[in-house]
Short mmCIF file of C-alpha atoms and ligand atoms in Angstrom, two decimals:
data_model
loop_
_atom_site.label_atom_id
_atom_site.label_comp_id
_atom_site.label_asym_id
_atom_site.label_seq_id
_atom_site.Cartn_x
_atom_site.Cartn_y
_atom_site.Cartn_z
CA MET A 662 12.09 -200.05 -102.03
CA GLU A 663 9.77 -202.23 -100.21
CA LYS A 664 6.12 -200.85 -100.22
CA ARG A 665 6.30 -199.55 -96.30
CA ARG A 666 2.62 -199.06 -94.67
CA ILE A 667 2.71 -195.63 -92.45
CA ALA A 668 1.12 -194.54 -89.38
CA ILE A 669 1.26 -190.53 -88.88
CA LEU A 670 0.56 -189.49 -85.30
CA GLY A 671 -0.61 -185.99 -85.58
CA SER A 672 -1.28 -186.22 -89.22
CA THR A 673 -3.47 -182.22 -89.84
CA GLY A 674 0.04 -180.42 -88.61
CA SER A 675 2.29 -178.87 -90.30
CA ILE A 676 4.27 -182.11 -89.76
CA GLY A 677 1.66 -184.75 -91.07
CA ARG A 678 0.79 -182.66 -93.33
CA GLN A 679 3.36 -182.62 -95.59
CA ALA A 680 3.87 -185.97 -94.46
CA LEU A 681 1.04 -186.87 -96.50
CA ASP A 682 2.41 -184.40 -99.49
CA VAL A 683 5.46 -186.58 -99.17
CA ILE A 684 3.12 -189.58 -99.77
CA ARG A 685 0.93 -187.97 -102.20
CA GLN A 686 3.42 -188.37 -104.77
CA HIS A 687 4.76 -191.78 -103.80
CA ARG A 688 1.25 -193.37 -103.69
CA ASP A 689 2.71 -197.08 -105.13
CA LEU A 690 5.88 -197.13 -101.87
CA PHE A 691 3.84 -196.24 -99.18
CA GLU A 692 0.75 -196.97 -97.45
CA VAL A 693 -1.22 -194.69 -95.13
CA GLU A 694 -2.54 -197.26 -92.00
CA LEU A 695 -3.46 -195.06 -88.89
CA LEU A 696 -4.26 -191.26 -89.64
CA THR A 697 -4.53 -189.40 -85.91
CA ALA A 698 -6.01 -186.03 -84.82
CA ASN A 699 -6.66 -184.29 -81.76
CA ASN A 700 -9.20 -181.79 -83.05
CA SER A 701 -8.71 -181.58 -86.46
CA SER A 702 -12.13 -183.58 -87.06
CA SER A 703 -13.04 -181.95 -91.01
CA LEU A 704 -8.90 -182.70 -92.03
CA LEU A 705 -9.03 -185.92 -90.70
CA ILE A 706 -11.94 -186.53 -92.74
CA GLU A 707 -10.86 -185.34 -95.79
CA GLN A 708 -7.22 -186.72 -95.77
CA ALA A 709 -8.65 -190.49 -95.00
CA LEU A 710 -10.36 -190.18 -97.80
CA GLU A 711 -7.75 -189.32 -100.12
CA PHE A 712 -5.55 -191.63 -98.62
CA GLU A 713 -7.58 -194.06 -97.95
CA ALA A 714 -6.52 -195.01 -94.26
CA ASN A 715 -7.29 -198.35 -93.07
CA SER A 716 -8.40 -196.35 -89.30
CA VAL A 717 -8.19 -193.06 -87.61
CA VAL A 718 -8.37 -192.29 -84.33
CA ILE A 719 -9.68 -188.53 -83.14
CA CYS A 720 -8.64 -188.28 -79.45
CA ASN A 721 -11.28 -185.71 -78.60
CA GLU A 722 -14.11 -188.12 -77.87
CA ALA A 723 -16.33 -185.23 -78.52
CA ARG A 724 -15.89 -185.30 -82.56
CA TYR A 725 -16.16 -188.95 -82.66
CA ARG A 726 -20.04 -189.19 -83.98
CA GLU A 727 -18.55 -187.03 -86.59
CA VAL A 728 -15.67 -188.65 -87.78
CA ALA A 729 -17.51 -192.48 -87.96
CA ASP A 730 -20.64 -191.00 -89.50
CA ALA A 731 -18.62 -189.42 -92.60
CA LEU A 732 -15.96 -192.87 -92.92
CA GLN A 733 -17.47 -195.30 -92.13
CA PRO A 734 -19.75 -195.56 -94.87
CA HIS A 735 -16.01 -196.12 -96.80
CA TYR A 736 -14.80 -198.87 -94.22
CA ILE A 737 -12.46 -196.93 -92.40
CA LYS A 738 -12.17 -198.10 -88.78
CA VAL A 739 -12.99 -194.92 -87.01
CA PHE A 740 -11.60 -194.92 -83.17
CA ALA A 741 -11.25 -192.02 -80.50
CA GLY A 742 -9.40 -191.16 -77.44
CA MET A 743 -5.37 -191.96 -76.79
CA LYS A 744 -5.50 -195.02 -75.62
CA SER A 745 -6.73 -196.18 -78.99
CA VAL A 746 -3.85 -193.48 -80.32
CA CYS A 747 -1.23 -195.84 -78.31
CA GLU A 748 -3.19 -199.78 -79.47
CA LEU A 749 -3.51 -198.56 -82.78
CA ALA A 750 0.02 -197.48 -83.52
CA ALA A 751 1.19 -200.90 -81.91
CA SER A 752 -0.83 -203.30 -84.29
CA ASP A 753 0.73 -205.69 -86.39
CA ASP A 754 -0.04 -203.61 -89.96
CA ILE A 755 2.55 -200.87 -89.36
CA ASP A 756 6.25 -200.57 -90.39
CA ILE A 757 6.75 -197.17 -89.50
CA VAL A 758 5.24 -194.41 -87.18
CA LEU A 759 5.63 -190.72 -87.63
CA THR A 760 5.17 -189.35 -84.66
CA ALA A 761 4.60 -185.75 -85.75
CA MET A 762 2.41 -184.53 -82.34
CA VAL A 763 2.95 -181.64 -80.74
CA GLY A 764 4.64 -181.77 -77.22
CA PHE A 765 4.60 -184.00 -74.57
CA SER A 766 1.23 -185.22 -74.97
CA GLY A 767 3.07 -187.05 -77.79
CA LEU A 768 5.75 -189.23 -74.83
CA GLU A 769 2.84 -192.17 -74.49
CA SER A 770 2.14 -193.52 -78.00
CA THR A 771 5.68 -193.15 -78.87
CA VAL A 772 6.69 -195.43 -75.83
CA ALA A 773 3.93 -197.51 -76.88
CA ALA A 774 5.23 -197.45 -80.84
CA ILE A 775 8.96 -199.00 -79.68
CA ARG A 776 7.49 -201.19 -77.20
CA ALA A 777 5.23 -203.05 -80.28
CA GLY A 778 9.24 -202.89 -82.22
CA LYS A 779 8.37 -200.09 -84.75
CA ILE A 780 10.45 -197.82 -86.86
CA ILE A 781 9.75 -194.41 -85.27
CA ALA A 782 10.38 -190.95 -87.95
CA LEU A 783 10.98 -188.61 -84.83
CA ALA A 784 8.82 -185.12 -85.62
CA ASN A 785 7.97 -185.13 -81.63
CA LYS A 786 11.24 -183.79 -80.26
CA GLU A 787 9.85 -182.12 -77.05
CA THR A 788 9.13 -187.14 -76.21
CA LEU A 789 13.03 -187.29 -76.21
CA VAL A 790 14.09 -183.72 -74.20
CA ALA A 791 11.30 -185.09 -70.94
CA ALA A 792 12.17 -188.28 -72.10
CA GLY A 793 15.36 -189.09 -73.68
CA SER A 794 17.24 -191.38 -71.71
CA ILE A 795 14.17 -193.98 -70.93
CA VAL A 796 12.87 -193.42 -74.77
CA THR A 797 16.25 -194.15 -76.50
CA GLY A 798 16.95 -196.78 -73.77
CA LEU A 799 13.66 -198.37 -74.80
CA ALA A 800 14.48 -198.56 -78.56
CA ARG A 801 17.84 -200.53 -77.93
CA GLN A 802 15.75 -202.87 -75.32
CA TYR A 803 12.89 -203.43 -78.13
CA GLY A 804 15.73 -203.13 -81.07
CA THR A 805 14.10 -200.61 -83.15
CA ALA A 806 15.28 -197.34 -84.04
CA ILE A 807 14.69 -194.08 -83.53
CA LEU A 808 14.94 -191.86 -87.36
CA PRO A 809 15.37 -188.39 -86.75
CA VAL A 810 12.92 -186.24 -88.31
CA ASP A 811 13.84 -182.52 -87.44
CA SER A 812 16.03 -181.18 -89.89
CA GLU A 813 19.44 -180.98 -87.77
CA HIS A 814 18.87 -184.03 -86.77
CA SER A 815 17.94 -185.55 -90.25
CA ALA A 816 21.23 -184.02 -91.25
CA ILE A 817 23.81 -185.03 -88.78
CA PHE A 818 22.40 -188.23 -90.14
CA GLN A 819 22.36 -188.06 -93.43
CA CYS A 820 26.51 -186.40 -92.77
CA LEU A 821 27.38 -189.74 -90.40
CA GLN A 822 25.85 -192.02 -93.46
CA GLY A 823 29.72 -191.31 -94.92
CA ALA A 824 31.23 -191.58 -92.00
CA CYS A 825 31.42 -195.58 -92.15
CA GLY A 826 31.37 -195.74 -88.04
CA ALA A 827 33.68 -192.77 -86.95
CA ARG A 828 32.43 -190.90 -84.36
CA PRO A 829 32.06 -187.12 -84.47
CA VAL A 830 34.37 -184.65 -82.32
CA LYS A 831 31.67 -181.78 -82.20
CA ILE A 832 27.95 -181.69 -84.04
CA HIS A 833 27.41 -177.55 -84.74
CA LEU A 834 23.64 -177.44 -85.06
CA THR A 835 22.46 -174.47 -87.37
CA ALA A 836 19.47 -172.70 -86.08
CA SER A 837 17.99 -169.00 -87.72
CA GLY A 838 18.37 -167.15 -85.29
CA GLY A 839 14.60 -167.10 -85.88
CA PRO A 840 12.49 -163.61 -86.77
CA PHE A 841 14.24 -161.12 -83.97
CA ARG A 842 17.76 -162.11 -84.76
CA THR A 843 19.00 -158.44 -85.76
CA TRP A 844 16.64 -156.92 -82.86
CA ASN A 845 17.89 -155.59 -79.47
CA ARG A 846 16.86 -156.79 -76.93
CA GLU A 847 14.44 -153.46 -75.65
CA SER A 848 12.71 -154.13 -79.11
CA ILE A 849 12.08 -158.16 -78.61
CA SER A 850 10.80 -157.19 -74.71
CA SER A 851 7.23 -155.90 -76.48
CA VAL A 852 7.20 -158.66 -79.69
CA THR A 853 4.03 -159.47 -80.66
CA LYS A 854 2.46 -162.83 -81.28
CA LYS A 855 2.06 -162.09 -84.56
CA GLU A 856 5.39 -160.79 -84.55
CA ALA A 857 6.96 -163.91 -82.98
CA LEU A 858 4.88 -166.12 -85.74
CA CYS A 859 6.25 -165.10 -88.89
CA HIS A 860 9.17 -167.20 -89.69
CA PRO A 861 11.05 -165.76 -91.85
CA LYS A 862 13.27 -169.72 -93.58
CA TRP A 863 10.87 -172.88 -91.87
CA ASN A 864 7.53 -173.13 -92.55
CA MET A 865 5.66 -174.87 -89.42
CA GLY A 866 3.46 -175.38 -86.81
CA GLN A 867 2.93 -172.31 -83.91
CA LYS A 868 4.36 -174.09 -80.64
CA VAL A 869 7.98 -174.54 -83.15
CA THR A 870 8.12 -171.31 -84.06
CA ILE A 871 7.62 -169.39 -81.03
CA ASP A 872 9.82 -172.12 -79.80
CA SER A 873 12.26 -170.72 -82.62
CA ALA A 874 11.95 -166.92 -81.56
CA THR A 875 12.69 -167.51 -77.83
CA MET A 876 15.80 -169.56 -79.02
CA MET A 877 14.14 -172.06 -76.85
CA ASN A 878 13.69 -175.04 -80.11
CA LYS A 879 17.22 -174.71 -80.41
CA GLY A 880 18.18 -175.74 -76.80
CA LEU A 881 15.14 -178.35 -77.05
CA GLU A 882 17.42 -179.52 -80.44
CA VAL A 883 20.77 -179.79 -78.52
CA ILE A 884 19.19 -182.05 -75.62
CA GLU A 885 17.44 -184.12 -78.45
CA ALA A 886 20.56 -184.19 -80.06
CA LYS A 887 21.97 -185.79 -77.62
CA TRP A 888 20.27 -188.23 -76.97
CA LEU A 889 19.58 -189.08 -80.19
CA PHE A 890 23.50 -189.23 -81.39
CA ASP A 891 24.94 -190.11 -78.03
CA MET A 892 26.60 -186.85 -77.81
CA ASP A 893 28.11 -184.78 -74.74
CA PRO A 894 26.02 -181.40 -74.15
CA GLY A 895 28.80 -179.58 -74.08
CA LYS A 896 30.19 -180.98 -78.08
CA ILE A 897 26.92 -180.29 -79.22
CA GLU A 898 27.52 -176.71 -81.04
CA VAL A 899 25.01 -174.03 -81.58
CA VAL A 900 26.10 -172.07 -84.92
CA VAL A 901 23.19 -169.10 -86.09
CA HIS A 902 23.29 -169.41 -89.92
CA PRO A 903 20.64 -166.74 -91.05
CA GLN A 904 20.68 -168.58 -94.77
CA SER A 905 19.12 -172.37 -93.34
CA VAL A 906 20.94 -174.08 -96.18
CA ILE A 907 23.22 -175.95 -94.05
CA HIS A 908 21.32 -178.08 -91.62
CA SER A 909 23.71 -179.15 -89.34
CA MET A 910 27.71 -180.28 -89.42
CA VAL A 911 29.82 -183.16 -87.59
CA GLU A 912 33.35 -182.53 -87.16
CA PHE A 913 35.84 -185.16 -87.28
CA GLU A 914 38.68 -185.81 -85.05
CA ASP A 915 41.01 -184.22 -88.10
CA GLY A 916 39.51 -181.64 -88.26
CA ALA A 917 36.95 -182.33 -91.80
CA VAL A 918 33.42 -180.45 -91.56
CA ILE A 919 30.62 -182.74 -93.09
CA ALA A 920 27.45 -180.29 -93.77
CA GLN A 921 23.89 -181.33 -94.95
CA LEU A 922 22.24 -178.59 -97.10
CA GLY A 923 19.74 -178.22 -99.04
CA HIS A 924 16.79 -175.38 -99.45
CA PRO A 925 15.12 -174.98 -96.44
CA ASP A 926 11.50 -177.49 -96.83
CA MET A 927 10.89 -179.89 -94.11
CA ARG A 928 9.30 -182.37 -97.12
CA GLU A 929 13.23 -183.27 -97.50
CA PRO A 930 13.73 -184.62 -93.85
CA ILE A 931 10.83 -186.49 -93.68
CA GLN A 932 10.82 -188.37 -96.56
CA TYR A 933 14.36 -189.54 -95.75
CA ALA A 934 13.09 -190.64 -92.23
CA LEU A 935 10.66 -192.25 -94.34
CA SER A 936 12.50 -193.81 -97.41
CA TYR A 937 15.87 -194.14 -95.29
CA PRO A 938 18.14 -195.21 -96.50
CA SER A 939 16.61 -195.16 -99.80
CA ARG A 940 16.86 -191.60 -101.94
CA LEU A 941 12.98 -190.75 -104.07
CA SER A 942 12.45 -187.58 -106.10
CA LEU A 943 10.62 -185.07 -104.82
CA ASP A 944 9.53 -181.89 -105.90
CA ASN A 945 11.14 -179.30 -104.23
CA MET A 946 13.33 -176.32 -104.51
CA LYS A 947 17.01 -176.96 -105.37
CA LEU A 948 19.65 -175.34 -104.60
CA ASP A 949 20.84 -172.91 -106.73
CA PHE A 950 24.72 -172.19 -105.04
CA ALA A 951 25.56 -169.04 -107.50
CA ARG A 952 21.94 -167.12 -106.82
CA LEU A 953 22.68 -167.94 -103.07
CA HIS A 954 25.63 -165.95 -103.20
CA GLU A 955 27.69 -166.02 -99.49
CA LEU A 956 25.91 -168.31 -96.10
CA THR A 957 26.83 -166.44 -93.20
CA PHE A 958 27.92 -167.42 -89.65
CA TYR A 959 27.48 -166.25 -86.33
CA ALA A 960 27.34 -166.79 -82.62
CA PRO A 961 24.54 -167.28 -80.72
CA ASP A 962 23.56 -164.61 -78.43
CA THR A 963 21.93 -165.89 -74.90
CA GLU A 964 21.62 -162.45 -73.37
CA LYS A 965 19.19 -161.53 -75.96
CA PHE A 966 17.71 -165.48 -76.11
CA PRO A 967 18.30 -166.92 -72.10
CA ALA A 968 16.15 -169.87 -73.33
CA LEU A 969 18.80 -170.97 -75.28
CA GLY A 970 21.17 -170.72 -71.79
CA LEU A 971 18.66 -172.77 -69.85
CA ALA A 972 18.37 -175.69 -72.33
CA TYR A 973 22.10 -176.45 -71.51
CA GLU A 974 21.10 -176.40 -67.85
CA ALA A 975 18.37 -178.27 -68.08
CA ILE A 976 20.71 -180.88 -69.57
CA ALA A 977 23.62 -180.97 -67.62
CA LYS A 978 22.08 -180.91 -64.50
CA GLY A 979 20.14 -183.93 -65.73
CA GLY A 980 17.49 -186.32 -65.07
CA ASN A 981 13.69 -185.02 -64.47
CA MET A 982 15.36 -181.46 -65.21
CA PRO A 983 14.09 -180.93 -68.83
CA CYS A 984 11.31 -182.99 -68.27
CA VAL A 985 10.86 -179.59 -66.46
CA MET A 986 12.01 -177.11 -68.79
CA ASN A 987 10.13 -179.06 -71.35
CA ALA A 988 6.51 -178.54 -69.05
CA ALA A 989 7.21 -174.53 -68.26
CA ASN A 990 7.74 -174.24 -71.61
CA GLU A 991 5.22 -175.53 -73.01
CA VAL A 992 2.73 -173.46 -69.96
CA ALA A 993 4.80 -170.76 -71.13
CA VAL A 994 4.25 -170.33 -75.03
CA LYS A 995 0.49 -171.16 -74.84
CA ALA A 996 0.34 -168.53 -72.10
CA PHE A 997 2.34 -165.73 -75.15
CA LEU A 998 0.13 -167.24 -77.90
CA GLU A 999 -3.20 -166.19 -75.59
CA ASP A 1000 -1.30 -162.68 -75.54
CA ARG A 1001 -1.60 -163.37 -71.15
CA ILE A 1002 2.50 -162.72 -70.98
CA GLY A 1003 4.99 -160.62 -72.94
CA PHE A 1004 7.89 -162.67 -74.90
CA TYR A 1005 9.84 -162.43 -71.97
CA ASP A 1006 7.96 -163.62 -69.82
CA ILE A 1007 7.97 -167.19 -71.33
CA SER A 1008 11.95 -167.75 -70.39
CA GLY A 1009 11.53 -166.02 -66.71
CA ILE A 1010 8.52 -168.82 -66.75
CA ILE A 1011 10.72 -171.10 -67.56
CA SER A 1012 13.98 -170.26 -65.14
CA ASP A 1013 11.71 -169.58 -62.24
CA THR A 1014 9.93 -173.03 -62.28
CA MET A 1015 13.23 -175.11 -62.77
CA ALA A 1016 14.75 -173.36 -59.67
CA GLY A 1017 11.53 -174.34 -57.56
CA ALA A 1018 10.99 -178.16 -59.24
CA ASP A 1019 12.09 -181.17 -57.47
CA PHE A 1020 15.13 -182.37 -58.60
CA VAL A 1021 15.16 -186.45 -59.93
CA LYS A 1022 18.19 -187.32 -60.66
CA GLU A 1023 16.95 -191.44 -62.60
CA PRO A 1024 13.65 -190.76 -63.43
CA ASP A 1025 11.35 -194.22 -64.17
CA LEU A 1026 8.36 -193.07 -66.46
CA ASP A 1027 6.08 -193.07 -63.93
CA ASP A 1028 8.56 -190.00 -62.39
CA ILE A 1029 8.48 -188.40 -65.76
CA PHE A 1030 4.92 -188.56 -65.69
CA GLY A 1031 4.28 -187.35 -62.21
CA THR A 1032 7.69 -184.10 -63.21
CA ASN A 1033 5.20 -183.04 -66.13
CA THR A 1034 2.39 -182.67 -63.92
CA ALA A 1035 4.03 -181.44 -61.44
CA ALA A 1036 5.58 -178.82 -63.95
CA LEU A 1037 2.47 -177.65 -66.22
CA ARG A 1038 1.16 -177.42 -62.36
CA LYS A 1039 4.14 -175.10 -60.54
CA ALA A 1040 4.56 -172.88 -64.19
CA GLY A 1041 0.68 -172.16 -64.50
CA GLU A 1042 0.88 -170.57 -60.49
CA ILE A 1043 4.01 -168.79 -61.43
CA LEU A 1044 2.21 -167.99 -64.62
CA ASP A 1045 -0.75 -165.87 -62.45
CA LYS A 1046 2.28 -164.08 -61.27
CA TYR A 1047 2.96 -162.55 -64.61
CA SER A 1048 -0.16 -162.70 -66.17
CA ARG A 1049 -0.96 -158.73 -67.32
MG1 MG B 1067 14.71 -178.20 -86.13
#
């Protein structure tokens, strides 16, 4: 594999830190060109020094001085603000852009990187949820690839490597079921933030961990899979698989199913996206089948986890509706993390916001930004009614 020059947008988050751990194990194969962070200035400084980044961006301009003072003596270029992220992600000396920011805020820089023809290692699933047709259309137009980092989508992508171009008739998207899989609806209704943040299998950031507890994460992933693999959502089936050993499966018309398995560790799909099509060594745990004993599967319970049903509803409606849903979810998850609302209020707020949204059937990028702003405002108003 030839050396690759990497930009990590969101390097101080969970995915960003795990990506740097992958790079740490293969310093001869990867060069860190650009690191960006929203607020975590001290970790950004530490990372830039360790990996001898060429440039960094701190989005929060109030932290610029601190980062610049620490890094400029080491000849690392320091910039501030989202505009700089978009400009630098498009620069000539970058091969792959890992989009590891949280939420809708990742859309602008992802679009900028695609327009510059960069290969996208996509971890920021909200980008495809909010603007899937636009983002995939731009990737086709600019002749670049979007490689999945999300473990399920990486699994599907890996399964398809063995298909020689044959189209699957179905995708089986596995879900751990989150921490409340075996709880009843009444107990779930009073869960605390701390309980919801305890994911049984995956080590992830706060937003995606709450999304996993509500199963909205799986809803977002159904929409992500639709766009990545050009698959009708009706052919994307969610199956709860608590061991999280099978990371997803594809089924072909002869009934054959190909699955991808591994110990749940995000570094594996991150590394595959960065090294694709090569495979590299990784110091993760390997599967020991004799000790696994059994793998179990269940249908998802959309009564207990209504967010999953809302996601199917949003993508069936299409247009800007997934963007509305995503914005409402961001507002509601933030409020839940601030202890302002209860667990089921999250899906309540999303449902109410979707019901009151202005529908746009074929949104362009401006419509998407407008929809997001309007849905954030609307969800904020609805939130006030739910707040305790
Ligand atoms: Mg996932």
